[in-house]
Every structure is written in C-alpha cells, then in structure tokens.
Coordinates of C-alpha atoms in Angstrom, one line a residue:
Chain A
M1 CA 7.3 16.2 -6.0
H2 CA 10.8 14.9 -6.6
Y3 CA 9.5 13.2 -9.6
A4 CA 11.0 13.7 -13.1
P5 CA 9.1 12.0 -16.0
A6 CA 11.4 9.7 -18.0
P7 CA 11.5 10.1 -21.7
L8 CA 10.4 6.5 -22.7
H9 CA 7.0 6.5 -21.1
I10 CA 4.4 6.7 -23.9
P11 CA 1.2 8.5 -23.0
D12 CA -2.3 7.4 -24.1
G13 CA -3.2 8.5 -27.6
F14 CA 0.2 7.9 -29.2
L15 CA -0.3 4.2 -30.0
N16 CA -3.2 2.9 -32.0
L17 CA -5.5 0.2 -30.5
V18 CA -3.9 -2.7 -32.4
V19 CA -0.4 -1.9 -31.2
S20 CA -1.6 -1.2 -27.7
L21 CA -3.6 -4.4 -27.3
T22 CA -0.9 -6.6 -29.0
F23 CA 1.7 -5.4 -26.4
W24 CA -0.9 -5.8 -23.6
A25 CA -1.3 -9.4 -24.6
L26 CA 2.4 -10.1 -24.7
T27 CA 2.8 -8.3 -21.3
I28 CA 0.0 -10.2 -19.7
I29 CA 1.5 -13.5 -20.7
A30 CA 5.0 -12.6 -19.5
V31 CA 3.7 -11.1 -16.2
G32 CA 1.5 -14.2 -15.6
I33 CA 4.4 -16.5 -16.0
A34 CA 6.5 -14.2 -13.8
I35 CA 4.0 -14.3 -11.0
S36 CA 3.9 -18.1 -10.9
K37 CA 7.7 -18.5 -11.3
T38 CA 8.6 -16.1 -8.5
N39 CA 5.8 -17.5 -6.3
K40 CA 7.4 -20.9 -6.6
A41 CA 10.9 -19.5 -5.8
L42 CA 10.0 -17.2 -3.0
G43 CA 6.7 -18.3 -1.6
E44 CA 5.1 -15.9 0.8
K45 CA 8.2 -13.8 0.8
Q46 CA 7.4 -12.8 -2.7
V47 CA 5.2 -9.9 -2.0
P48 CA 7.4 -8.0 0.6
L49 CA 10.6 -8.5 -1.4
M50 CA 9.1 -7.5 -4.8
G51 CA 7.2 -4.6 -3.3
I52 CA 10.3 -3.1 -1.6
M53 CA 12.4 -3.7 -4.7
A54 CA 9.8 -1.9 -6.8
A55 CA 10.0 1.0 -4.4
F56 CA 13.8 0.8 -4.7
I57 CA 13.7 1.2 -8.5
F58 CA 11.3 4.1 -8.1
A59 CA 13.5 5.8 -5.6
A60 CA 16.8 5.0 -7.5
Q61 CA 15.4 6.8 -10.5
M62 CA 15.8 10.0 -8.4
L63 CA 19.5 9.5 -8.2
N64 CA 21.0 11.8 -10.8
F65 CA 24.5 12.8 -11.6
P66 CA 25.4 16.1 -13.3
V67 CA 26.6 15.5 -16.9
A68 CA 27.2 18.8 -18.6
G69 CA 25.4 22.1 -19.3
G70 CA 22.8 21.7 -16.6
T71 CA 21.5 18.3 -17.8
S72 CA 21.9 15.2 -15.7
G73 CA 21.9 11.5 -16.2
H74 CA 19.2 9.4 -14.8
F75 CA 19.0 5.8 -14.0
L76 CA 16.2 3.4 -15.1
G77 CA 17.3 0.3 -13.4
G78 CA 15.7 -2.4 -15.5
A79 CA 18.9 -4.2 -16.3
L80 CA 20.3 -4.0 -12.8
A81 CA 17.1 -5.4 -11.3
A82 CA 17.2 -8.3 -13.8
I83 CA 20.9 -9.1 -13.0
V84 CA 20.5 -9.0 -9.2
L85 CA 16.9 -10.3 -8.7
G86 CA 16.6 -12.5 -11.7
P87 CA 14.5 -11.9 -14.9
W88 CA 11.1 -13.0 -13.6
A89 CA 11.3 -11.0 -10.4
A90 CA 12.6 -8.0 -12.4
I91 CA 9.6 -8.2 -14.8
L92 CA 7.2 -8.1 -11.8
V93 CA 9.1 -5.2 -10.1
M94 CA 9.2 -3.1 -13.3
T95 CA 5.5 -3.8 -13.9
A96 CA 4.7 -2.4 -10.5
V97 CA 6.9 0.6 -11.0
I98 CA 5.5 1.4 -14.5
A99 CA 1.9 0.8 -13.2
V100 CA 2.3 3.3 -10.4
Q101 CA 4.1 5.8 -12.6
G102 CA 1.2 5.7 -15.1
L103 CA -1.6 5.6 -12.6
L104 CA -0.4 8.0 -10.0
F105 CA 1.8 10.4 -12.0
Q106 CA 0.2 10.1 -15.4
D107 CA 3.7 9.3 -16.7
G108 CA 2.8 6.9 -19.4
G109 CA -0.8 6.0 -20.3
L110 CA -3.1 3.2 -19.2
L111 CA -4.1 1.8 -22.6
V112 CA -0.5 1.8 -23.7
M113 CA 0.8 0.5 -20.4
G114 CA 1.3 -2.9 -21.9
A115 CA 3.7 -1.4 -24.4
N116 CA 5.5 0.6 -21.7
I117 CA 5.9 -2.5 -19.5
F118 CA 7.2 -4.5 -22.4
N119 CA 9.7 -1.9 -23.6
M120 CA 11.1 -0.9 -20.2
G121 CA 10.5 -4.1 -18.1
I122 CA 10.4 -7.2 -20.2
L123 CA 12.8 -6.3 -23.0
T124 CA 15.4 -4.8 -20.6
A125 CA 15.1 -8.0 -18.4
M126 CA 15.7 -10.2 -21.4
I127 CA 18.7 -8.4 -22.6
G128 CA 20.2 -7.4 -19.3
F129 CA 19.9 -10.8 -17.7
G130 CA 20.4 -12.8 -20.9
L131 CA 23.7 -11.3 -21.7
Y132 CA 24.9 -11.5 -18.0
R133 CA 23.8 -15.1 -17.8
M134 CA 26.4 -16.0 -20.4
V135 CA 29.3 -15.0 -18.0
S136 CA 27.6 -15.4 -14.6
A137 CA 29.5 -18.6 -13.9
S138 CA 32.9 -17.1 -14.8
A139 CA 35.3 -16.1 -12.0
N140 CA 36.5 -13.1 -13.9
K141 CA 34.9 -10.1 -12.2
T142 CA 36.0 -7.6 -14.8
L143 CA 34.4 -9.6 -17.6
K144 CA 31.1 -9.9 -15.6
L145 CA 31.0 -6.2 -15.0
A146 CA 31.8 -5.4 -18.6
V147 CA 29.1 -7.7 -19.9
A148 CA 26.6 -6.2 -17.5
G149 CA 27.5 -2.7 -18.7
V150 CA 27.1 -3.7 -22.4
G151 CA 23.7 -5.3 -21.5
A152 CA 22.5 -2.1 -19.7
W153 CA 23.5 0.0 -22.7
I154 CA 21.9 -2.3 -25.3
S155 CA 18.7 -2.7 -23.3
T156 CA 18.3 1.1 -23.2
V157 CA 18.9 1.5 -26.9
A158 CA 16.6 -1.5 -27.7
A159 CA 13.8 0.0 -25.6
A160 CA 14.2 3.3 -27.4
L161 CA 14.2 1.5 -30.8
L162 CA 11.1 -0.5 -30.0
T163 CA 9.3 2.6 -28.7
S164 CA 10.1 4.4 -32.0
L165 CA 8.9 1.5 -34.1
Q166 CA 5.6 1.3 -32.1
L167 CA 5.1 5.0 -32.6
W168 CA 5.8 4.6 -36.3
I169 CA 3.5 1.6 -36.9
S170 CA 0.8 3.6 -35.0
G171 CA 1.2 6.4 -37.6
T172 CA 2.2 8.9 -34.9
S173 CA 5.7 9.7 -36.1
S174 CA 7.5 9.4 -39.3
L175 CA 10.3 6.9 -39.2
Q176 CA 12.8 9.3 -40.7
I177 CA 12.5 11.6 -37.7
V178 CA 11.6 9.5 -34.7
V179 CA 14.3 6.8 -35.0
P180 CA 17.4 9.0 -35.3
A181 CA 16.0 11.4 -32.6
M182 CA 15.2 8.6 -30.1
L183 CA 18.3 6.6 -30.8
G184 CA 20.5 9.6 -30.7
V185 CA 19.3 10.6 -27.3
H186 CA 19.3 7.1 -25.8
V187 CA 22.7 6.0 -27.1
L188 CA 24.0 8.7 -24.7
I189 CA 21.5 8.0 -21.9
G190 CA 22.5 4.3 -22.2
I191 CA 26.1 5.1 -21.5
G192 CA 25.0 6.7 -18.2
E193 CA 22.8 3.8 -17.5
A194 CA 25.7 1.4 -18.2
L195 CA 28.1 3.3 -15.9
V196 CA 25.7 3.4 -13.0
T197 CA 24.8 -0.2 -13.5
V198 CA 28.4 -1.3 -13.5
A199 CA 29.3 0.7 -10.4
A200 CA 26.2 -0.5 -8.5
L201 CA 26.9 -4.1 -9.4
A202 CA 30.6 -3.7 -8.4
F203 CA 29.4 -2.3 -5.1
I204 CA 27.0 -5.2 -4.5
M205 CA 29.7 -7.8 -5.5
Q206 CA 31.9 -6.3 -2.8
A207 CA 29.3 -6.0 0.0
R208 CA 26.9 -9.0 -0.6
P209 CA 28.7 -11.4 -3.0
D210 CA 26.2 -14.1 -1.9
L211 CA 23.5 -12.5 -4.0
L212 CA 25.6 -12.8 -7.1
E213 CA 27.1 -16.3 -6.8
A214 CA 26.9 -18.5 -9.9
E215 CA 24.4 -21.0 -8.4
T216 CA 22.2 -18.2 -7.1
V217 CA 22.0 -16.6 -10.5
A218 CA 21.4 -20.0 -12.2
E219 CA 18.4 -20.5 -9.8
K220 CA 16.9 -17.2 -10.9
G221 CA 16.8 -18.0 -14.6
G222 CA 17.9 -20.9 -16.9
R223 CA 20.3 -20.9 -19.8
S224 CA 17.5 -20.3 -22.3
W225 CA 17.6 -16.7 -21.2
I226 CA 20.9 -16.5 -23.0
A227 CA 19.3 -17.2 -26.3
A228 CA 16.5 -14.7 -25.7
G229 CA 19.0 -12.0 -24.6
V230 CA 21.4 -12.6 -27.6
I231 CA 18.6 -12.6 -30.1
M232 CA 17.0 -9.4 -28.8
S233 CA 20.5 -7.7 -28.6
L234 CA 21.3 -8.8 -32.1
A235 CA 18.0 -7.6 -33.4
A236 CA 18.5 -4.2 -31.7
V237 CA 22.1 -3.8 -32.9
L238 CA 21.3 -4.9 -36.5
L239 CA 18.0 -3.0 -36.8
S240 CA 19.2 0.3 -35.3
P241 CA 21.6 1.3 -38.1
L242 CA 19.1 0.1 -40.7
A243 CA 16.3 2.1 -39.2
S244 CA 18.3 5.3 -38.7
G245 CA 20.5 5.0 -41.8
D246 CA 17.9 3.7 -44.3
P247 CA 14.4 4.4 -42.9
D248 CA 13.0 4.3 -46.4
G249 CA 14.3 0.8 -46.8
L250 CA 12.6 -0.3 -43.6
E251 CA 9.4 1.4 -44.6
R252 CA 9.5 -0.5 -47.9
V253 CA 10.0 -3.8 -46.2
A254 CA 7.1 -3.1 -43.8
E255 CA 4.9 -2.2 -46.7
D256 CA 5.9 -5.4 -48.5
F257 CA 4.8 -7.4 -45.5
G258 CA 1.6 -5.3 -45.3
F259 CA 1.9 -4.7 -41.6
L260 CA 2.2 -1.0 -41.8
Q261 CA -1.2 -1.0 -43.6
A262 CA -2.6 -3.2 -40.9
G263 CA -1.5 -0.9 -38.2
L264 CA -2.9 2.2 -39.9
E265 CA -6.2 0.7 -41.1
A266 CA -7.4 -0.4 -37.7
P267 CA -8.9 -3.9 -38.2
Y268 CA -10.7 -3.4 -34.8
Q269 CA -13.7 -2.1 -36.7
I270 CA -16.0 -5.0 -36.3
L271 CA -18.8 -2.8 -37.6
P272 CA -16.9 -0.7 -40.3
D273 CA -18.4 2.8 -40.3
Y274 CA -21.3 1.6 -38.3
T275 CA -22.9 -0.3 -41.1
I276 CA -23.9 -3.9 -41.2
P277 CA -22.1 -5.4 -44.2
F278 CA -25.0 -7.3 -45.8
L279 CA -27.5 -4.4 -45.3
G280 CA -25.4 -2.0 -47.3
E281 CA -25.0 1.6 -46.6
T282 CA -28.6 2.6 -45.7
A283 CA -30.2 4.4 -42.7
L284 CA -31.6 1.0 -41.6
S285 CA -28.1 -0.4 -41.5
T286 CA -26.8 2.5 -39.3
I287 CA -29.7 2.1 -36.9
V288 CA -29.2 -1.7 -36.7
A289 CA -25.5 -1.1 -36.1
G290 CA -26.3 1.3 -33.3
I291 CA -28.6 -1.2 -31.7
V292 CA -25.9 -3.9 -32.0
G293 CA -23.5 -1.6 -30.3
A294 CA -25.8 -0.8 -27.5
L295 CA -26.5 -4.5 -26.9
V296 CA -22.7 -5.2 -26.8
V297 CA -22.3 -2.5 -24.2
L298 CA -25.3 -3.9 -22.2
G299 CA -23.9 -7.4 -22.4
L300 CA -20.5 -6.1 -21.2
M301 CA -22.2 -4.4 -18.3
V302 CA -24.0 -7.5 -17.3
V303 CA -20.8 -9.6 -17.4
I304 CA -18.9 -7.0 -15.4
G305 CA -21.7 -6.7 -12.9
G306 CA -21.8 -10.5 -12.4
M307 CA -18.0 -10.5 -11.8
L308 CA -18.4 -7.7 -9.2
K309 CA -21.2 -9.5 -7.4
K310 CA -19.3 -12.7 -7.2
R311 CA -16.4 -10.8 -5.6
N312 CA -18.7 -9.1 -3.1
A313 CA -20.4 -12.2 -2.0
Chain B
M1 CA 9.3 13.3 4.3
H2 CA 5.6 12.9 5.2
A3 CA 3.8 9.7 4.4
D4 CA 1.4 11.3 1.9
A5 CA 4.1 13.1 -0.1
F6 CA 3.3 11.1 -3.2
D7 CA -0.4 11.1 -2.7
R8 CA -2.5 12.6 -5.6
Y9 CA -5.7 12.3 -3.7
Y10 CA -7.6 15.6 -3.0
A11 CA -10.0 15.0 -0.2
A12 CA -13.4 16.6 -0.7
E13 CA -17.1 15.8 -0.3
S14 CA -18.6 15.2 -3.7
P15 CA -20.7 12.7 -5.7
L16 CA -17.6 11.7 -7.6
H17 CA -15.6 11.0 -4.4
R18 CA -18.5 8.8 -3.1
L19 CA -18.8 6.8 -6.3
D20 CA -17.7 3.2 -6.1
P21 CA -14.0 3.0 -7.1
R22 CA -14.7 0.2 -9.6
V23 CA -17.1 2.4 -11.5
K24 CA -14.5 5.1 -11.6
V25 CA -11.8 2.8 -12.9
I26 CA -14.0 1.2 -15.6
V27 CA -15.4 4.5 -16.8
T28 CA -11.8 6.0 -16.9
V29 CA -10.5 3.1 -19.0
A30 CA -13.6 3.1 -21.2
F31 CA -13.1 6.9 -21.8
I32 CA -9.4 6.4 -22.8
L33 CA -10.4 3.5 -25.0
S34 CA -13.2 5.6 -26.6
N35 CA -10.6 8.3 -27.4
A36 CA -8.3 5.7 -29.0
L37 CA -11.2 4.4 -31.1
L38 CA -12.3 7.7 -32.5
P39 CA -11.1 8.3 -36.1
D40 CA -8.8 11.3 -36.9
G41 CA -10.5 14.6 -37.3
A42 CA -13.7 13.6 -35.4
W43 CA -13.7 17.1 -33.8
A44 CA -17.4 17.0 -32.6
A45 CA -16.8 13.7 -30.8
F46 CA -13.6 15.0 -29.2
G47 CA -15.5 18.1 -28.1
L48 CA -18.3 15.9 -26.6
G49 CA -15.6 13.9 -24.8
W50 CA -14.2 17.2 -23.4
I51 CA -17.7 18.1 -22.2
F52 CA -18.0 14.7 -20.5
L53 CA -14.7 15.5 -18.8
L54 CA -15.9 18.9 -17.7
L55 CA -19.1 17.4 -16.2
A56 CA -17.0 14.9 -14.3
N57 CA -14.8 17.8 -13.1
S58 CA -17.7 19.7 -11.8
A59 CA -19.1 16.6 -10.1
S60 CA -15.8 16.4 -8.2
N61 CA -16.2 19.7 -6.4
L62 CA -12.6 20.4 -7.1
G63 CA -13.2 23.1 -9.7
I64 CA -14.2 22.8 -13.3
D65 CA -10.6 23.5 -14.5
F66 CA -9.0 21.1 -12.0
T67 CA -7.7 18.6 -14.5
F68 CA -6.9 21.1 -17.2
R69 CA -4.5 23.0 -14.9
R70 CA -2.7 19.8 -14.2
S71 CA -2.7 18.3 -17.7
F72 CA 0.4 19.9 -19.1
I73 CA 2.6 17.1 -17.8
A74 CA 2.2 15.0 -21.0
L75 CA 2.9 17.9 -23.4
P76 CA 6.7 17.4 -23.6
F77 CA 6.1 14.1 -25.2
M78 CA 4.0 15.8 -27.9
L79 CA 7.4 16.7 -29.6
V80 CA 7.5 13.1 -30.7
A81 CA 4.2 13.5 -32.6
V82 CA 5.2 16.7 -34.3
S83 CA 6.7 14.7 -37.2
A84 CA 3.2 13.4 -38.0
I85 CA 2.5 16.9 -39.5
F86 CA 4.8 16.0 -42.3
A87 CA 3.0 12.8 -43.2
P88 CA 3.5 12.2 -47.0
S89 CA -0.1 11.5 -47.7
G90 CA -2.5 14.5 -48.2
Q91 CA -2.3 17.9 -49.7
P92 CA 0.9 19.8 -49.1
L93 CA 0.3 23.2 -47.4
A94 CA 3.7 24.8 -47.4
E95 CA 7.3 23.9 -47.8
W96 CA 10.0 24.9 -45.3
T97 CA 13.7 24.1 -45.7
V98 CA 15.5 23.6 -42.4
G99 CA 19.2 22.8 -42.6
G100 CA 19.0 21.3 -46.1
I101 CA 16.0 19.1 -45.3
S102 CA 12.8 20.2 -46.9
L103 CA 9.7 19.8 -44.6
V104 CA 6.3 19.7 -46.2
P105 CA 3.4 20.0 -43.7
T106 CA 0.2 18.4 -45.2
D107 CA -3.4 18.8 -44.3
A108 CA -3.8 15.1 -43.5
G109 CA -0.7 15.4 -41.3
L110 CA -2.1 18.4 -39.5
I111 CA -5.4 16.6 -38.8
R112 CA -3.5 13.6 -37.5
F113 CA -1.4 15.7 -35.2
G114 CA -4.4 17.6 -33.8
S115 CA -6.2 14.3 -33.2
I116 CA -3.2 12.8 -31.3
L117 CA -2.9 15.9 -29.3
L118 CA -6.6 15.8 -28.3
R119 CA -6.6 12.1 -27.5
T120 CA -3.6 12.4 -25.3
W121 CA -4.9 15.6 -23.6
L122 CA -8.3 14.0 -22.8
S123 CA -6.8 10.7 -21.6
V124 CA -4.3 12.4 -19.3
Q125 CA -7.0 14.5 -17.7
A126 CA -9.2 11.4 -17.1
G127 CA -6.2 9.7 -15.3
I128 CA -5.6 12.9 -13.2
L129 CA -9.2 13.0 -12.1
L130 CA -9.3 9.3 -11.3
V131 CA -6.4 9.5 -8.8
A132 CA -7.6 12.9 -7.4
V133 CA -11.0 11.5 -6.3
T134 CA -10.0 8.0 -5.3
P135 CA -7.7 7.2 -2.4
F136 CA -4.9 5.0 -3.7
P137 CA -5.7 2.0 -1.4
D138 CA -9.3 2.1 -2.8
L139 CA -8.0 2.2 -6.3
I140 CA -5.9 -0.9 -5.7
H141 CA -8.9 -2.6 -4.1
A142 CA -10.9 -1.9 -7.2
F143 CA -8.3 -3.5 -9.4
E144 CA -8.4 -6.5 -7.2
H145 CA -12.1 -6.7 -7.7
L146 CA -11.6 -6.4 -11.5
R147 CA -9.5 -9.6 -11.5
I148 CA -6.0 -8.1 -11.6
P149 CA -4.0 -10.9 -9.8
A150 CA -3.8 -10.2 -6.0
V151 CA 0.0 -10.8 -6.1
L152 CA 0.4 -7.8 -8.4
T153 CA -2.0 -5.5 -6.6
T154 CA -0.3 -6.3 -3.3
I155 CA 3.1 -5.6 -4.7
I156 CA 1.8 -2.3 -6.0
A157 CA 0.3 -1.6 -2.5
F158 CA 3.7 -2.3 -1.0
L159 CA 5.5 -0.1 -3.5
Y160 CA 3.1 2.7 -2.6
R161 CA 3.5 2.1 1.1
Y162 CA 7.3 2.1 1.2
L163 CA 7.9 4.6 -1.6
F164 CA 8.3 7.6 0.8
V165 CA 10.5 5.5 3.2
L166 CA 13.0 4.8 0.4
T167 CA 12.7 8.3 -1.0
D168 CA 13.8 9.5 2.4
E169 CA 16.8 7.1 2.1
V170 CA 17.6 8.6 -1.3
L171 CA 17.3 12.2 0.0
R172 CA 19.8 11.3 2.8
L173 CA 22.2 9.8 0.2
L174 CA 21.9 12.9 -1.9
R175 CA 22.4 15.2 1.1
A176 CA 25.5 13.3 2.1
R177 CA 26.9 13.6 -1.4
D178 CA 26.1 17.4 -1.5
S179 CA 27.8 18.0 1.8
R180 CA 30.9 16.3 0.6
S181 CA 31.0 18.1 -2.7
A182 CA 31.9 21.6 -1.8
A183 CA 33.5 23.7 -4.6
L184 CA 35.1 27.1 -4.7
P185 CA 33.1 29.7 -6.7
G186 CA 33.9 29.5 -10.4
Q187 CA 35.6 26.2 -10.1
K188 CA 34.4 22.9 -11.2
S189 CA 33.4 20.5 -8.4
G190 CA 34.0 16.8 -8.7
Q191 CA 35.9 15.0 -11.3
T192 CA 35.1 13.5 -14.7
V193 CA 31.6 12.4 -15.7
F194 CA 32.8 8.8 -15.3
W195 CA 33.8 9.5 -11.8
R196 CA 30.4 11.1 -11.1
A197 CA 28.5 8.2 -12.6
Q198 CA 30.5 5.8 -10.5
I199 CA 29.5 7.8 -7.3
A200 CA 25.9 7.6 -8.4
G201 CA 26.3 3.9 -9.0
N202 CA 27.7 3.4 -5.5
M203 CA 24.8 5.2 -4.2
A204 CA 22.4 3.0 -6.2
G205 CA 24.2 -0.1 -4.9
Q206 CA 24.0 1.2 -1.3
L207 CA 20.3 1.9 -1.7
F208 CA 19.7 -1.5 -3.2
L209 CA 21.4 -3.3 -0.2
R210 CA 19.5 -1.1 2.3
S211 CA 16.2 -1.8 0.6
Y212 CA 17.0 -5.5 0.3
E213 CA 17.8 -5.8 4.0
R214 CA 14.8 -3.7 4.9
S215 CA 12.5 -6.1 3.0
D216 CA 13.9 -8.9 5.2
R217 CA 13.1 -7.0 8.3
I218 CA 9.6 -6.2 7.1
Y219 CA 9.0 -9.8 6.1
N220 CA 10.0 -11.0 9.6
A221 CA 7.9 -8.4 11.2
M222 CA 4.9 -9.5 9.1
L223 CA 5.5 -13.2 9.9
A224 CA 5.6 -12.3 13.6
R225 CA 2.1 -10.7 13.2
G226 CA 0.6 -13.8 11.5
Y227 CA 1.2 -13.1 7.8
T228 CA 0.3 -16.1 5.6
G229 CA 0.9 -14.7 2.2
Q230 CA -2.6 -13.2 1.9
M231 CA -3.5 -9.5 2.4
R232 CA -6.8 -8.8 4.1
T233 CA -9.0 -5.8 3.8
L234 CA -11.8 -4.8 6.1
R235 CA -13.3 -2.4 3.6
A236 CA -16.0 -4.0 1.5
H237 CA -17.1 -2.1 -1.6
V238 CA -20.7 -2.6 -2.4
M239 CA -22.3 -1.4 -5.6
R240 CA -25.4 0.7 -4.8
R241 CA -28.1 1.8 -7.2
R242 CA -26.6 5.2 -7.7
D243 CA -23.3 3.5 -8.8
W244 CA -25.1 1.4 -11.4
L245 CA -26.9 4.5 -12.6
V246 CA -23.7 6.6 -13.1
F247 CA -22.0 3.6 -14.6
S248 CA -24.8 3.1 -17.2
I249 CA -25.2 6.8 -18.1
S250 CA -21.4 7.2 -18.5
L251 CA -21.1 4.2 -20.8
M252 CA -24.1 5.4 -22.8
M253 CA -22.5 8.8 -23.2
L254 CA -19.3 7.2 -24.4
L255 CA -21.3 5.2 -26.9
L256 CA -22.9 8.5 -28.1
V257 CA -19.4 10.0 -28.5
Q258 CA -18.5 7.0 -30.7
L259 CA -21.7 7.3 -32.8
I260 CA -21.1 11.0 -33.4
G261 CA -17.4 10.3 -34.2
R262 CA -18.4 7.8 -36.8
L263 CA -21.4 9.4 -38.4
G264 CA -20.4 13.1 -38.1

C-alpha cells in the first residue's frame, strides 16, 4: 500500500557471499560508530528523534512529482538527511529505513542489506554532507544550495555506480550492460533528487534557520568529512566515465589485481567440495567433511542457545 | 489511515505462528545464507529448498501458495541479471544482433541466470513468510535478543510506530497539492518540471519540519511519563522444547540441502 519499490534496493541472491559479507562488515563498523556518536550528542533524545526522522524519510519517499510520459520522480532523501541531521545521525536513520524496507516489504534482501545500507545510507551521507561541509560556514545562501544540489546528484550517481560494481564483481551482470544502464537512469533520477533537495533545504533555511547555522553544522560532523566527501565524489566522477566508456579496460584492471577472480571463486569454501584436503577425494573424506559440517552447525546452535538463555535470565 | 496499514502480519492459529520469533529469524537468515552458498546449477538442492519452503507454508495455515502469490515483487530487479546470460565463458548457444550489438547467450550464462533467479525467488519468499507469521514488535524483540544494539531496534520500532502518522501527513500534503492543481481537459497542468520539483521540495521541507517538531513533542510526552532512555517490554520470549526441536530439524534440513548441492 502506497509503497513503490526503489530501483537501487538489491534483493538477496544478486550478490555473492564475499561481497555481501564485506559490505556488512563495513556497515556494521559505520553504524556502530554512528550509534555512539549520536548517543553522545543527543543522549536520551536520540531514539525519538532518529525514529521520527526515519519515518520522515520513509514517508517523504512517497512524494512524487510528474516528469513526463506517466513517469514520476521520486526522492530518496539520503543527502538531505545528512545535511540537516548530520552524517552520523543520517547513517542511523537510513539504516532503519532500509532495514524496514527489506524486512517488511522485501524491498532489498537481508543478506545483502549491508551493501544496500552502505550504498544508500553511508555513501550518500559521506558525499552529501562532505561536500556541504565545505561551504557550511559561508554566508552565501545560493552557494550553499548549489553545493547541496551537486552533492545530492553525485551521491545518487555514486550509489548507482557502486551498486553496478557490486553486481559485476558478484558475477550477476556484465559490466558492459549494467554500468551504462544504471548510470543512464540514475544520472536523470539524480537531477530530480538534486532539485527536491535544494528546494527542501531552501524551505528549511527560511523556516528554521537555526537548524542550519554554521556552528550547528560543525557540531554534527568535523572537517574530516570534507576529505571523505571529496574523495568519494572524485572517485565516482572519475570512475563513471571509465566504467561506462571503457568497461573492457576496467575489467582488465580488475583481472590484473585478481579481485574479479576472488569474487567469482568464492573463497568461503573452507571445505572445498566437501573434501578434507589431506584425505584426498575419497568417500571417507566426504563423510568426514559431512561430520565436520554437522559439528560446526551443532556448535553454532550451542553458542546461539547460550546467548538466548543469558538474555532470558 | 489505519494504524496497521503497513502491517504484513496475517493473524492465524498455526504451529508457525506459535514458534519463538528468534527461531523464525535465525532459520530465515540461515535459509537465505544457504541459498547464497549453493553453487550455480545445483537444481536438486534448489528444489529441496523449495520443498522446505512449501512445508513452512503449509505449517503456517495460510495456504501452500501463500508466499508464491506474493513473491513477484522482486522480479522487476531480475532485469539487472539478464545480462548474465551473455557471460563470455561457456559454449555459445545462439547469436542475436540487436541494434548493431551482437548478443551471444551461452550455456554457462543461462545456468548462472537461472540460479540467480531461483536464489532470489526462494529468499524473497522466506522473507515474506517471516513477516506474515510474526507480529512486527515480536520480530524487533527477537532482533534485540540476537544482540542487535537496542538503540537500533528501538529506532526501528519508532519508525514502525510513526510510519502511518507521517504517511497521513504526506497524504494530506498530496491532497492539498491535487486540489490546487486543477487543469482544463486536454491542457497541461502545472508548469515546467523544475517548477514541479520545487513544489515537491517545498512539501518535503514542510514534512521535515512537521516531523522534527513532532519528535520534540513526542520526546517531551515520553519524559513526562518517566522515559529514561530505555525501552521496556513485558513480553518475555522463552524457548520451549518444541522451539528447539523445530530449530534443529530446520538447520539439519538446510545442511542436507548444502550436501546435496555439493555432491549432486
């Protein structure tokens, strides 16, 4: 009901385990820091403010505006959230939004949720806030709005680019097709995002300028965000034409570094083909491997059980 | 809008509904993980996974095709994987020329595409079933038990609780815009796309301020009722013998799926 799936949410099955777990690890680190940072800044007000803001992003994604030929522009909100709430709070807010979209509406998978949160929450916060932070102290409103718009646009394009690269490394799509398709669509979607972000920000500047004062913004995130934002933006801007104009070149580079192979070969196989290395490929080896597998599962169950019991007590 | 407008829970009396939510969460994640671990073309294992899903469906008393009928939501994204069919490795099956580009589907590419399709299809159905048989607050409680930071689960609980309130706010804004955007038949309403985007932006800004100020009011109301930064729950979930049994059998079955996928 009233829910339109957004095109950047990757479902389960599209990313291989290595890519999924790598991005889960990055996301867990970022969210962990975000929790402690916002807790320090907001205290017990953290939960209600972040919760309502997450509901705001969720609801704002229903705001659409007719573009042409029956299609309409939608709003993702990651960059706006980062500019108004600060990057750490925005990461938490987007994490909650993407978690509920994946859990409740199956828009985006569970195993790949780390990648989804990174693409749409963390990367957009870095770029959106990082670029805005450069000019946040300036008195020139037009400049601030322009930079915010550019940040919103680049963050949308960068999220699309990273999504395509993840799909490619996972062996789901070929680079020659996915990059031009994704970038082509999101370069346009990004313009809509930028326009809505600028207009919303102008509105907030008028109505509640206290939320956007230079000192308030500085409190929300230090100057090191500028570096993160600029580096990520540059990477996106430089990599996009390379990836769409010369995909074969990028593929060659990836092969040279061997990381394409790593992605496809799945180094998660601790027991390759269910054989124990030193026993060779015999029936005994398979049986032993099966027993080892069963023991691992049993051990996991005992550990999980212990954790649950502790919580119950 | 009614408070449960976003609810995906289907109330029923069934063994799956009564199961401890933690077991449901872990088994769902394990099922999705198991799909991701299966090698391409392990059709027998995918089939067994589907049987597992059907068993779970029938244990939910919601109908054996309950998840299947709702599973088409992820299919639009399959377009992204179509290009896997043209993977350069493998035997070429045909050659099509579309707009000057030659497309060569290969057997390896076709197997890859089919495997991705099945993995996604199975995983999406598992997620649908999980939220259909578990009330959302129970689900969040289960995540808390599984060591997801309480701050995050509480934020998600808040998002869920206020989602329909803010959706009402959006619907009011959209209705207001519609009532001011009358157009003569055959004539264009509104101005340029830029103008329309600006209106949408003003609405987003308006919505943001209303939400921000609402969170202040909610926070004050919570303080007045003795909020100390901690959420409390009166519902204690206890693992019973039946829960452990279902838990072990499910994991053993997933292990079997893996063994068949590797050996078959």
